[in-house]
Amino acid sequence: MTDLLPWPAVFEPADGSFALSPGISVSGPAELADGVRRALAVLDPRPAEAGAVVVQRATSLGPEAYTLEVTATGVRITAGGRAGAFYAGQTLRQLLPHGAFRTVAQTGWTVPCGRVEDAPRFSWRGVHLDVARHFMPKREVLRMVDIMAVHKLNRLHLHLVDDQGWRVESRVAPRLHQVASYRPRTIVSRRGEDPVYDEVPHGGYYTLDDLAEIAAYARARAVTIVPEIDVPGHASAILAAYPSLDARATDGRTPEPFPVLDRWGISPAILSPLPPTVGFLTVVIDEILGALGETPYVHLGGDECVLDDWAAAPEIVAFREELGLESLSDLHAWFLRRLADVLAERGSRAIVWDEAFVSGMLRPDTIVMPWRGMGVARRAAEAGHDVVQTPVFPLYFDYAEAASEEEPRAIGDAITVSDVAAFDPAPQSWTAGQRERVLGAQFQLWTEYLPDGRAVDYRAWPRGCALAEVAWSGSTGPGFAARLEGHLGRLDALGVEYRPAAGPRPWQRGGAGHRGHRPGAVQVEGIMEHLEELTHLADSTRPSM
């Protein structure tokens, strides 16, 4: 059995092979041929009137669907759109030796004959990368796009702002990148210990030109960038730059400004929900959308909000009463609904974490990411919202893969490749209507303990390979474990520093002190039980972890 990953809907091997050499010709509609050429860039394919690889469009196929036929005389690809042609090229690449995943082809290769018919089970096959806690330079984001493309993953959710940093240039509000993108130090001690800091400055941001480049680079590889501006909570960095937006600054007060947070966990910092805040965010969002170009989705966060400062502000309480809202949770919902309306006017759909769904009042077209489990996911689907599955278990990859002191430091344990491979985004126990609301699934890389790209590699792969197959195929296909073992050779060729099945390599181990993992300190099973309980509370916006 070949080690194709994700496993296609139909794979029919045949006798014989066809030679693919550097400079191969690709013919067909320019848009589709470009998708194939992009996927096979290692072979430096050339456009031609008649090619060794022939691409044609079929309107009967979905935009990401394709068929691939290899015979002794050539390769024929039929695709529903550019993305389908690109994915056909990726499948053809996987039929070649692992050297096809290096940057330069030292020689040509032969591809075995056969036929593939394929289309994704889910339209949303995502990766969430937190660049706020630890900034990831542009090169790491582009590299993530490349690795996603190999796995037919198609949504890169960039968590651009949190208490610990704002990561986008703003020409209309320049203090966001001048002040909010930097913290003077970062905590290294564990929860419950006396605070110890590294005393090393940390910062960085993407210019608007960087965002435009990232979006174009991703688009060419069938990946959509999903920016997240997490509001109204997680606001320390924004308020360090613009303290006038602080809920405590209403009624003419001038509180001590919040600093950019230098520790992990939740801050009580929260934006004022009053109209000037909505106006400020609208201008900044417009700037980001202008850089990204067509942006179908924007994530507004809405999670882990401490509403105490709203309750203590007479002007905010009066505003709530003026709107006819009964509670602060209703005001939280109103604030996110207002921003979702702004996005809708610009052609973008809002996405929120599940706290915002529990608060209520969402626009019907708002997408919910239910991180606190499948229970609240089902409730959101039943309420008519599209859902992208993001549960802590098994899709929070900041959890260690083993309860072992050899693991590098993680928030808790354990989530294994097998756990991810067994995940069902649309369970049969749900009604047909609820299952239809599931757009797909996405794994999360929160970066409190992932300081650089090497650490991200270790946590993301090969668990991300399992999620890629689940999201593309609906479940892991035949011989998944053996195919994954073979697929690791491709990751080696790509230079991905994944976690080996046997455990971390010596240089990947956590070691002693603050870098090492503390097994059993936070167990994911207990966390999931706690989170499920919290989704039923009226005060559901309050931090859960």
PDB file of N, CA and C in Angstrom, residues 15-20 25 27 50-54 69-76 111-114:
ATOM      1  N   ASP A  15      -0.407  -1.368 -13.146  1.00  0.00           N
ATOM      2  CA  ASP A  15       0.947  -1.728 -13.550  1.00  0.00           C
ATOM      3  C   ASP A  15       1.563  -0.606 -14.385  1.00  0.00           C
ATOM      4  N   GLY A  16       2.876  -0.502 -14.311  1.00  0.00           N
ATOM      5  CA  GLY A  16       3.587   0.443 -15.146  1.00  0.00           C
ATOM      6  C   GLY A  16       3.930   1.730 -14.421  1.00  0.00           C
ATOM      7  N   SER A  17       4.620   2.624 -15.140  1.00  0.00           N
ATOM      8  CA  SER A  17       5.027   3.897 -14.557  1.00  0.00           C
ATOM      9  C   SER A  17       5.235   4.919 -15.664  1.00  0.00           C
ATOM     10  N   PHE A  18       5.392   6.171 -15.238  1.00  0.00           N
ATOM     11  CA  PHE A  18       5.644   7.261 -16.176  1.00  0.00           C
ATOM     12  C   PHE A  18       6.758   8.120 -15.602  1.00  0.00           C
ATOM     13  N   ALA A  19       7.664   8.578 -16.459  1.00  0.00           N
ATOM     14  CA  ALA A  19       8.815   9.363 -16.012  1.00  0.00           C
ATOM     15  C   ALA A  19       8.467  10.843 -15.951  1.00  0.00           C
ATOM     16  N   LEU A  20       8.804  11.459 -14.831  1.00  0.00           N
ATOM     17  CA  LEU A  20       8.673  12.899 -14.659  1.00  0.00           C
ATOM     18  C   LEU A  20      10.063  13.484 -14.477  1.00  0.00           C
ATOM     19  N   SER A  25       6.365  19.579 -18.849  1.00  0.00           N
ATOM     20  CA  SER A  25       5.373  20.504 -19.390  1.00  0.00           C
ATOM     21  C   SER A  25       4.000  20.202 -18.807  1.00  0.00           C
ATOM     22  N   SER A  27      -0.065  21.389 -19.418  1.00  0.00           N
ATOM     23  CA  SER A  27      -0.991  22.100 -20.286  1.00  0.00           C
ATOM     24  C   SER A  27      -2.387  22.089 -19.698  1.00  0.00           C
ATOM     25  N   ALA A  50       0.740  21.511 -25.196  1.00  0.00           N
ATOM     26  CA  ALA A  50       0.502  20.080 -24.986  1.00  0.00           C
ATOM     27  C   ALA A  50       1.553  19.599 -24.003  1.00  0.00           C
ATOM     28  N   GLY A  51       1.127  18.970 -22.933  1.00  0.00           N
ATOM     29  CA  GLY A  51       2.079  18.640 -21.887  1.00  0.00           C
ATOM     30  C   GLY A  51       2.091  17.190 -21.495  1.00  0.00           C
ATOM     31  N   ALA A  52       3.153  16.819 -20.764  1.00  0.00           N
ATOM     32  CA  ALA A  52       3.198  15.495 -20.158  1.00  0.00           C
ATOM     33  C   ALA A  52       2.126  15.372 -19.093  1.00  0.00           C
ATOM     34  N   VAL A  53       1.791  16.527 -18.482  1.00  0.00           N
ATOM     35  CA  VAL A  53       0.699  16.595 -17.511  1.00  0.00           C
ATOM     36  C   VAL A  53      -0.394  17.468 -18.128  1.00  0.00           C
ATOM     37  N   VAL A  54      -1.566  16.902 -18.312  1.00  0.00           N
ATOM     38  CA  VAL A  54      -2.695  17.604 -18.923  1.00  0.00           C
ATOM     39  C   VAL A  54      -3.750  17.842 -17.847  1.00  0.00           C
ATOM     40  N   GLU A  69      -5.069  10.592 -13.047  1.00  0.00           N
ATOM     41  CA  GLU A  69      -4.807   9.347 -13.760  1.00  0.00           C
ATOM     42  C   GLU A  69      -3.377   9.368 -14.296  1.00  0.00           C
ATOM     43  N   VAL A  70      -2.621   8.355 -13.913  1.00  0.00           N
ATOM     44  CA  VAL A  70      -1.255   8.197 -14.414  1.00  0.00           C
ATOM     45  C   VAL A  70      -1.214   6.941 -15.269  1.00  0.00           C
ATOM     46  N   THR A  71      -0.794   7.110 -16.525  1.00  0.00           N
ATOM     47  CA  THR A  71      -0.615   5.976 -17.429  1.00  0.00           C
ATOM     48  C   THR A  71       0.818   5.987 -17.937  1.00  0.00           C
ATOM     49  N   ALA A  72       1.153   5.002 -18.724  1.00  0.00           N
ATOM     50  CA  ALA A  72       2.516   4.921 -19.268  1.00  0.00           C
ATOM     51  C   ALA A  72       2.806   6.032 -20.259  1.00  0.00           C
ATOM     52  N   THR A  73       1.766   6.769 -20.690  1.00  0.00           N
ATOM     53  CA  THR A  73       1.969   7.824 -21.679  1.00  0.00           C
ATOM     54  C   THR A  73       1.812   9.227 -21.121  1.00  0.00           C
ATOM     55  N   GLY A  74       1.408   9.372 -19.859  1.00  0.00           N
ATOM     56  CA  GLY A  74       1.277  10.710 -19.308  1.00  0.00           C
ATOM     57  C   GLY A  74       0.391  10.775 -18.087  1.00  0.00           C
ATOM     58  N   VAL A  75       0.137  12.000 -17.639  1.00  0.00           N
ATOM     59  CA  VAL A  75      -0.664  12.267 -16.452  1.00  0.00           C
ATOM     60  C   VAL A  75      -1.840  13.146 -16.860  1.00  0.00           C
ATOM     61  N   ARG A  76      -3.034  12.772 -16.433  1.00  0.00           N
ATOM     62  CA  ARG A  76      -4.225  13.577 -16.704  1.00  0.00           C
ATOM     63  C   ARG A  76      -4.901  13.919 -15.373  1.00  0.00           C
ATOM     64  N   VAL A 111       6.749   7.844 -11.680  1.00  0.00           N
ATOM     65  CA  VAL A 111       5.558   7.798 -10.860  1.00  0.00           C
ATOM     66  C   VAL A 111       4.762   6.555 -11.248  1.00  0.00           C
ATOM     67  N   PRO A 112       4.289   5.766 -10.291  1.00  0.00           N
ATOM     68  CA  PRO A 112       3.551   4.549 -10.634  1.00  0.00           C
ATOM     69  C   PRO A 112       2.201   4.874 -11.260  1.00  0.00           C
ATOM     70  N   CYS A 113       1.773   4.024 -12.148  1.00  0.00           N
ATOM     71  CA  CYS A 113       0.465   4.213 -12.788  1.00  0.00           C
ATOM     72  C   CYS A 113      -0.657   3.930 -11.790  1.00  0.00           C
ATOM     73  N   GLY A 114      -1.786   4.564 -12.043  1.00  0.00           N
ATOM     74  CA  GLY A 114      -2.944   4.347 -11.186  1.00  0.00           C
ATOM     75  C   GLY A 114      -3.938   5.476 -11.340  1.00  0.00           C
TER      76      GLY A 114
END
